[in-house]
Amino acid sequence: MSLSKALQCYNAKDYEGALRLLLPKHRQALSAEEILLVAQCYAKTEKYADAAIFYIKAADLGGPKAAMLKALAANMLQQADDSLASLHTARLAAKTGGFDANAEEIYRRYLHEFLCLDEALMDDQRFLDRMKAGDERYLAVEFPQRHIGWCADESLNARLTKVNGALGFTQASRSARRAVPHTFTDRIRIGYLSGDFSDQHATMRLLQSVMLQHDPEKYDITLFCYTPDELINIDGGLRATYPNLIRIGHLSDEDAAALIRSRGIDILVDLKGHTKGTRSALVNHGAAPIQVAYLGYPGSGTGIDCDYIISDAVVTPETSRPFYHEKFCLMPESYQANDNVYRPLPPATPRNALGLPQDRIVFASFNAHRKITPSTAGLWADILRQAENSVLWMMCADSFTRGNFTRWMSAEGIDADRIIFAEPLAYPAHIARLQAADIGLDTFPYNGHTTTSDKLWAGLPVPTCKGTHFASRVSESLLRALGVGELVADTSKHYVELCVSLAKDADKLRALKDRIAAQRAVAPLFDTARFTRHLERAYALMVERARQGLEPDHITVPALS
């Protein structure tokens, strides 16, 4: 009887009432169903540590869902900021019992998130071996955004089957979308689709001035917004200037797609791809005759029905074509938009205010720390060993992760006092502090994207190494568009040598930083107006093909003279 009443409370969202029924002081034992309900009630009331205890109790009863329940417990422990316990529980979930895709995903995510570098190295190889052996189960474990962070093999990236929140499109659904009657007009109607319409989001820091500079005589711009309230609430005021913003977060995928169709959109530009908060199912409902992937996700949107991906010849060379279902729309200089209007450039913060040494070379990495793969850490250790008078300055807030990384570097001969950790800052303050560093360190295989752009905007050189998939070629694209292609190394050995040579030659480093600062005003990378005209030409070429009844095909956008 208590279970039935507790379920009624749960369904009425009275979670505390359900717990009062299930956990009376005189009760000695709970059934499996009651244990699980207690766990869910604790999770709903954000008592994550208690939820983990009961998910583990449920798992310990055995059964086919034991691994999944342990994985849920690991997630609860992470929510409770107990990183060590969450990793241990995730490891148990993945390594005990039979294969469970959810447990595998959580365990591997935590290995990379917590910088368990030796364990990640071994498990990445295990995972890679299973994928190469054709084990289809492993193609459905990781979300693409996580997978490309450690695997730079485009042939494997293209075979992933896990699409966040959607069933993959089919050729039949794609053909049906393209067959819907559509009338083009003189003005090209562009719809940007995103959950990131806030001037505090990295995507908008790159794109917002492009959206604002579209030629209104030729292009009709609409923003289809499903941005969450918490991101809207921290907007600094520019969101109010974004053109024709329509909120669709309250609509179902089907209704949102119908709304977009009703507005006669010619080209729908999906700015999310496989990134967090994507609405891939909406895209796959077929909202526009031409659908384009851009900026959010650096790679093929496997399972997402886009006709084109906006890229460039560096990030998507011809050799990449077999691994994309999208056609390439190649921008002439770099695929990445940059905002030179609203992007701040305050004076540099003094080193003494940042806890940085005055007399040492400061290598800086402000990429998400999960991008620090074992190979990246190995390269950084080589650089620090050879550039003895240097320190590493990096962003990482989690103490457990900091400890793991420091211990790993110590084993490589890098003393802990040569690693300086930083906390997140507001964007203007972040750009100001970047200028206190000497050299930016890149991550591999997933380069810095907005973070590399930020460093270059701040005048910081960012050496990189040639990559083998989109995410690992982005820094090269940016450096070449800035006119400093000499910072692109051909090999890992050359990359280390390049970083070390800059650290040991003060005159060379100073001259390079001066040149980067000068290039900021003249190079294509930060020329927003020029980029906007190129992007508009890209859209016009797409529409031109569609007007003629032609299927999408690879497009090369000519550079303005």
GROMACS .gro file of N, CA, C and O in nm, residues 400-475:
model
  304
  400PHE      N    1   3.997   1.749  -0.768
  400PHE     CA    2   4.034   1.611  -0.797
  400PHE      C    3   4.109   1.603  -0.930
  400PHE      O    4   4.212   1.536  -0.943
  401THR      N    5   4.059   1.673  -1.031
  401THR     CA    6   4.121   1.674  -1.163
  401THR      C    7   4.259   1.741  -1.157
  401THR      O    8   4.355   1.694  -1.218
  402ARG      N    9   4.268   1.851  -1.083
  402ARG     CA   10   4.397   1.917  -1.066
  402ARG      C   11   4.500   1.822  -1.007
  402ARG      O   12   4.615   1.816  -1.052
  403GLY      N   13   4.459   1.748  -0.904
  403GLY     CA   14   4.550   1.653  -0.841
  403GLY      C   15   4.596   1.545  -0.936
  403GLY      O   16   4.715   1.508  -0.939
  404ASN      N   17   4.503   1.491  -1.015
  404ASN     CA   18   4.540   1.388  -1.112
  404ASN      C   19   4.643   1.440  -1.212
  404ASN      O   20   4.741   1.372  -1.244
  405PHE      N   21   4.619   1.560  -1.262
  405PHE     CA   22   4.709   1.617  -1.364
  405PHE      C   23   4.846   1.648  -1.303
  405PHE      O   24   4.949   1.618  -1.363
  406THR      N   25   4.846   1.707  -1.185
  406THR     CA   26   4.973   1.742  -1.121
  406THR      C   27   5.056   1.618  -1.093
  406THR      O   28   5.178   1.616  -1.116
  407ARG      N   29   4.991   1.510  -1.045
  407ARG     CA   30   5.065   1.386  -1.017
  407ARG      C   31   5.121   1.327  -1.146
  407ARG      O   32   5.234   1.276  -1.148
  408TRP      N   33   5.043   1.332  -1.253
  408TRP     CA   34   5.090   1.277  -1.380
  408TRP      C   35   5.212   1.356  -1.429
  408TRP      O   36   5.312   1.297  -1.472
  409MET      N   37   5.204   1.489  -1.423
  409MET     CA   38   5.316   1.571  -1.469
  409MET      C   39   5.439   1.552  -1.380
  409MET      O   40   5.553   1.552  -1.428
  410SER      N   41   5.417   1.534  -1.251
  410SER     CA   42   5.530   1.509  -1.160
  410SER      C   43   5.603   1.381  -1.198
  410SER      O   44   5.726   1.375  -1.195
  411ALA      N   45   5.527   1.278  -1.235
  411ALA     CA   46   5.588   1.153  -1.280
  411ALA      C   47   5.667   1.171  -1.408
  411ALA      O   48   5.758   1.093  -1.439
  412GLU      N   49   5.633   1.277  -1.484
  412GLU     CA   50   5.706   1.309  -1.607
  412GLU      C   51   5.821   1.406  -1.582
  412GLU      O   52   5.885   1.454  -1.677
  413GLY      N   53   5.845   1.438  -1.456
  413GLY     CA   54   5.958   1.524  -1.422
  413GLY      C   55   5.926   1.672  -1.414
  413GLY      O   56   6.017   1.755  -1.407
  414ILE      N   57   5.797   1.707  -1.414
  414ILE     CA   58   5.757   1.848  -1.407
  414ILE      C   59   5.706   1.876  -1.266
  414ILE      O   60   5.602   1.825  -1.226
  415ASP      N   61   5.777   1.957  -1.192
  415ASP     CA   62   5.740   1.986  -1.054
  415ASP      C   63   5.604   2.056  -1.047
  415ASP      O   64   5.568   2.136  -1.135
  416ALA      N   65   5.533   2.029  -0.940
  416ALA     CA   66   5.399   2.085  -0.922
  416ALA      C   67   5.400   2.237  -0.920
  416ALA      O   68   5.303   2.302  -0.963
  417ASP      N   69   5.510   2.298  -0.872
  417ASP     CA   70   5.513   2.444  -0.863
  417ASP      C   71   5.528   2.510  -0.999
  417ASP      O   72   5.523   2.634  -1.009
  418ARG      N   73   5.542   2.431  -1.104
  418ARG     CA   74   5.548   2.487  -1.240
  418ARG      C   75   5.411   2.485  -1.308
  418ARG      O   76   5.399   2.523  -1.424
  419ILE      N   77   5.310   2.440  -1.236
  419ILE     CA   78   5.174   2.439  -1.289
  419ILE      C   79   5.089   2.535  -1.208
  419ILE      O   80   5.075   2.520  -1.086
  420ILE      N   81   5.034   2.633  -1.274
  420ILE     CA   82   4.951   2.735  -1.208
  420ILE      C   83   4.809   2.723  -1.261
  420ILE      O   84   4.786   2.734  -1.382
  421PHE      N   85   4.716   2.697  -1.171
  421PHE     CA   86   4.577   2.678  -1.212
  421PHE      C   87   4.500   2.810  -1.202
  421PHE      O   88   4.522   2.891  -1.112
  422ALA      N   89   4.406   2.826  -1.296
  422ALA     CA   90   4.324   2.948  -1.301
  422ALA      C   91   4.177   2.911  -1.294
  422ALA      O   92   4.137   2.801  -1.332
  423GLU      N   93   4.100   3.005  -1.248
  423GLU     CA   94   3.954   2.989  -1.241
  423GLU      C   95   3.890   3.062  -1.359
  423GLU      O   96   3.950   3.153  -1.418
  424PRO      N   97   3.767   3.027  -1.395
  424PRO     CA   98   3.697   3.103  -1.499
  424PRO      C   99   3.677   3.249  -1.456
  424PRO      O  100   3.660   3.278  -1.338
  425LEU      N  101   3.680   3.337  -1.554
  425LEU     CA  102   3.655   3.479  -1.530
  425LEU      C  103   3.554   3.531  -1.630
  425LEU      O  104   3.528   3.469  -1.734
  426ALA      N  105   3.496   3.647  -1.603
  426ALA     CA  106   3.413   3.714  -1.702
  426ALA      C  107   3.495   3.741  -1.827
  426ALA      O  108   3.618   3.759  -1.820
  427TYR      N  109   3.430   3.746  -1.941
  427TYR     CA  110   3.500   3.748  -2.068
  427TYR      C  111   3.599   3.864  -2.083
  427TYR      O  112   3.715   3.841  -2.120
  428PRO      N  113   3.562   3.989  -2.056
  428PRO     CA  114   3.661   4.096  -2.070
  428PRO      C  115   3.784   4.074  -1.982
  428PRO      O  116   3.898   4.097  -2.026
  429ALA      N  117   3.762   4.029  -1.859
  429ALA     CA  118   3.875   4.003  -1.769
  429ALA      C  119   3.960   3.888  -1.820
  429ALA      O  120   4.083   3.886  -1.803
  430HIS      N  121   3.894   3.791  -1.886
  430HIS     CA  122   3.970   3.679  -1.942
  430HIS      C  123   4.060   3.726  -2.056
  430HIS      O  124   4.178   3.688  -2.064
  431ILE      N  125   4.006   3.809  -2.146
  431ILE     CA  126   4.089   3.861  -2.256
  431ILE      C  127   4.204   3.944  -2.200
  431ILE      O  128   4.317   3.940  -2.252
  432ALA      N  129   4.179   4.017  -2.094
  432ALA     CA  130   4.284   4.098  -2.032
  432ALA      C  131   4.395   4.010  -1.974
  432ALA      O  132   4.514   4.041  -1.989
  433ARG      N  133   4.358   3.901  -1.909
  433ARG     CA  134   4.461   3.817  -1.849
  433ARG      C  135   4.539   3.738  -1.953
  433ARG      O  136   4.657   3.707  -1.932
  434LEU      N  137   4.475   3.703  -2.065
  434LEU     CA  138   4.548   3.630  -2.169
  434LEU      C  139   4.673   3.705  -2.213
  434LEU      O  140   4.775   3.644  -2.248
  435GLN      N  141   4.666   3.838  -2.212
  435GLN     CA  142   4.777   3.919  -2.259
  435GLN      C  143   4.898   3.914  -2.166
  435GLN      O  144   5.007   3.960  -2.202
  436ALA      N  145   4.880   3.855  -2.047
  436ALA     CA  146   4.991   3.841  -1.953
  436ALA      C  147   5.077   3.719  -1.985
  436ALA      O  148   5.187   3.705  -1.932
  437ALA      N  149   5.027   3.630  -2.070
  437ALA     CA  150   5.101   3.508  -2.105
  437ALA      C  151   5.198   3.536  -2.220
  437ALA      O  152   5.195   3.643  -2.283
  438ASP      N  153   5.283   3.437  -2.248
  438ASP     CA  154   5.379   3.450  -2.358
  438ASP      C  155   5.339   3.368  -2.480
  438ASP      O  156   5.345   3.417  -2.592
  439ILE      N  157   5.297   3.244  -2.456
  439ILE     CA  158   5.270   3.152  -2.566
  439ILE      C  159   5.147   3.069  -2.530
  439ILE      O  160   5.134   3.021  -2.417
  440GLY      N  161   5.057   3.051  -2.625
  440GLY     CA  162   4.941   2.965  -2.604
  440GLY      C  163   4.972   2.821  -2.639
  440GLY      O  164   5.038   2.794  -2.741
  441LEU      N  165   4.928   2.728  -2.556
  441LEU     CA  166   4.942   2.585  -2.586
  441LEU      C  167   4.811   2.532  -2.641
  441LEU      O  168   4.704   2.556  -2.585
  442ASP      N  169   4.820   2.457  -2.750
  442ASP     CA  170   4.702   2.399  -2.812
  442ASP      C  171   4.678   2.259  -2.756
  442ASP      O  172   4.763   2.201  -2.687
  443THR      N  173   4.560   2.204  -2.784
  443THR     CA  174   4.525   2.068  -2.743
  443THR      C  175   4.502   1.982  -2.866
  443THR      O  176   4.461   2.030  -2.971
  444PHE      N  177   4.527   1.852  -2.850
  444PHE     CA  178   4.519   1.757  -2.961
  444PHE      C  179   4.451   1.628  -2.916
  444PHE      O  180   4.474   1.582  -2.805
  445PRO      N  181   4.364   1.571  -3.000
  445PRO     CA  182   4.335   1.615  -3.136
  445PRO      C  183   4.230   1.725  -3.146
  445PRO      O  184   4.207   1.776  -3.255
  446TYR      N  185   4.165   1.762  -3.037
  446TYR     CA  186   4.061   1.864  -3.043
  446TYR      C  187   4.124   1.998  -3.008
  446TYR      O  188   4.145   2.030  -2.893
  447ASN      N  189   4.155   2.076  -3.111
  447ASN     CA  190   4.220   2.205  -3.090
  447ASN      C  191   4.133   2.302  -3.011
  447ASN      O  192   4.013   2.281  -2.993
  448GLY      N  193   4.193   2.411  -2.971
  448GLY     CA  194   4.115   2.525  -2.930
  448GLY      C  195   4.044   2.583  -3.051
  448GLY      O  196   4.101   2.590  -3.160
  449HIS      N  197   3.918   2.622  -3.034
  449HIS     CA  198   3.843   2.684  -3.143
  449HIS      C  199   3.818   2.830  -3.106
  449HIS      O  200   3.896   2.917  -3.144
  450THR      N  201   3.715   2.858  -3.028
  450THR     CA  202   3.699   2.995  -2.979
  450THR      C  203   3.818   3.032  -2.890
  450THR      O  204   3.862   3.147  -2.889
  451THR      N  205   3.871   2.936  -2.816
  451THR     CA  206   3.982   2.967  -2.726
  451THR      C  207   4.108   3.004  -2.804
  451THR      O  208   4.183   3.093  -2.763
  452THR      N  209   4.134   2.940  -2.918
  452THR     CA  210   4.247   2.981  -3.002
  452THR      C  211   4.222   3.120  -3.059
  452THR      O  212   4.311   3.206  -3.059
  453SER      N  213   4.100   3.144  -3.105
  453SER     CA  214   4.065   3.275  -3.158
  453SER      C  215   4.083   3.383  -3.051
  453SER      O  216   4.135   3.492  -3.079
  454ASP      N  217   4.041   3.355  -2.928
  454ASP     CA  218   4.056   3.451  -2.819
  454ASP      C  219   4.204   3.484  -2.795
  454ASP      O  220   4.241   3.601  -2.775
  455LYS      N  221   4.288   3.382  -2.795
  455LYS     CA  222   4.431   3.405  -2.771
  455LYS      C  223   4.492   3.490  -2.882
  455LYS      O  224   4.571   3.583  -2.856
  456LEU      N  225   4.456   3.460  -3.005
  456LEU     CA  226   4.508   3.539  -3.117
  456LEU      C  227   4.457   3.682  -3.110
  456LEU      O  228   4.532   3.777  -3.138
  457TRP      N  229   4.331   3.700  -3.074
  457TRP     CA  230   4.275   3.835  -3.058
  457TRP      C  231   4.353   3.912  -2.952
  457TRP      O  232   4.375   4.033  -2.964
  458ALA      N  233   4.396   3.841  -2.848
  458ALA     CA  234   4.472   3.903  -2.740
  458ALA      C  235   4.620   3.919  -2.774
  458ALA      O  236   4.698   3.967  -2.690
  459GLY      N  237   4.661   3.878  -2.895
  459GLY     CA  238   4.799   3.894  -2.938
  459GLY      C  239   4.892   3.783  -2.897
  459GLY      O  240   5.015   3.799  -2.902
  460LEU      N  241   4.836   3.669  -2.861
  460LEU     CA  242   4.917   3.558  -2.811
  460LEU      C  243   4.942   3.456  -2.922
  460LEU      O  244   4.848   3.408  -2.984
  461PRO      N  245   5.068   3.422  -2.952
  461PRO     CA  246   5.093   3.317  -3.052
  461PRO      C  247   5.047   3.181  -3.001
  461PRO      O  248   5.065   3.149  -2.883
  462VAL      N  249   4.988   3.102  -3.091
  462VAL     CA  250   4.938   2.968  -3.054
  462VAL      C  251   4.991   2.867  -3.156
  462VAL      O  252   4.925   2.838  -3.256
  463PRO      N  253   5.110   2.813  -3.134
  463PRO     CA  254   5.157   2.709  -3.225
  463PRO      C  255   5.062   2.590  -3.225
  463PRO      O  256   4.996   2.561  -3.124
  464THR      N  257   5.055   2.521  -3.337
  464THR     CA  258   4.970   2.403  -3.346
  464THR      C  259   5.038   2.300  -3.435
  464THR      O  260   5.148   2.322  -3.487
  465CYS      N  261   4.970   2.188  -3.453
  465CYS     CA  262   5.023   2.079  -3.535
  465CYS      C  263   4.916   2.037  -3.633
  465CYS      O  264   4.797   2.038  -3.601
  466LYS      N  265   4.954   2.001  -3.754
  466LYS     CA  266   4.858   1.957  -3.854
  466LYS      C  267   4.775   1.840  -3.802
  466LYS      O  268   4.828   1.750  -3.736
  467GLY      N  269   4.645   1.842  -3.831
  467GLY     CA  270   4.556   1.740  -3.779
  467GLY      C  271   4.501   1.650  -3.888
  467GLY      O  272   4.532   1.665  -4.007
  468THR      N  273   4.416   1.557  -3.845
  468THR     CA  274   4.361   1.458  -3.938
  468THR      C  275   4.208   1.454  -3.938
  468THR      O  276   4.149   1.369  -4.003
  469HIS      N  277   4.143   1.542  -3.864
  469HIS     CA  278   3.999   1.560  -3.876
  469HIS      C  279   3.967   1.707  -3.847
  469HIS      O  280   4.056   1.786  -3.813
  470PHE      N  281   3.844   1.747  -3.870
  470PHE     CA  282   3.804   1.887  -3.862
  470PHE      C  283   3.852   1.949  -3.732
  470PHE      O  284   3.918   2.055  -3.731
  471ALA      N  285   3.818   1.887  -3.618
  471ALA     CA  286   3.847   1.947  -3.488
  471ALA      C  287   3.995   1.968  -3.464
  471ALA      O  288   4.035   2.057  -3.388
  472SER      N  289   4.079   1.887  -3.529
  472SER     CA  290   4.224   1.897  -3.510
  472SER      C  291   4.292   1.986  -3.612
  472SER      O  292   4.414   2.001  -3.612
  473ARG      N  293   4.212   2.048  -3.700
  473ARG     CA  294   4.269   2.136  -3.804
  473ARG      C  295   4.226   2.282  -3.786
  473ARG      O  296   4.263   2.368  -3.865
  474VAL      N  297   4.147   2.309  -3.683
  474VAL     CA  298   4.089   2.442  -3.668
  474VAL      C  299   4.196   2.547  -3.640
  474VAL      O  300   4.197   2.655  -3.700
  475SER      N  301   4.287   2.519  -3.548
  475SER     CA  302   4.390   2.618  -3.518
  475SER      C  303   4.473   2.652  -3.642
  475SER      O  304   4.509   2.768  -3.664
   0.00000   0.00000   0.00000
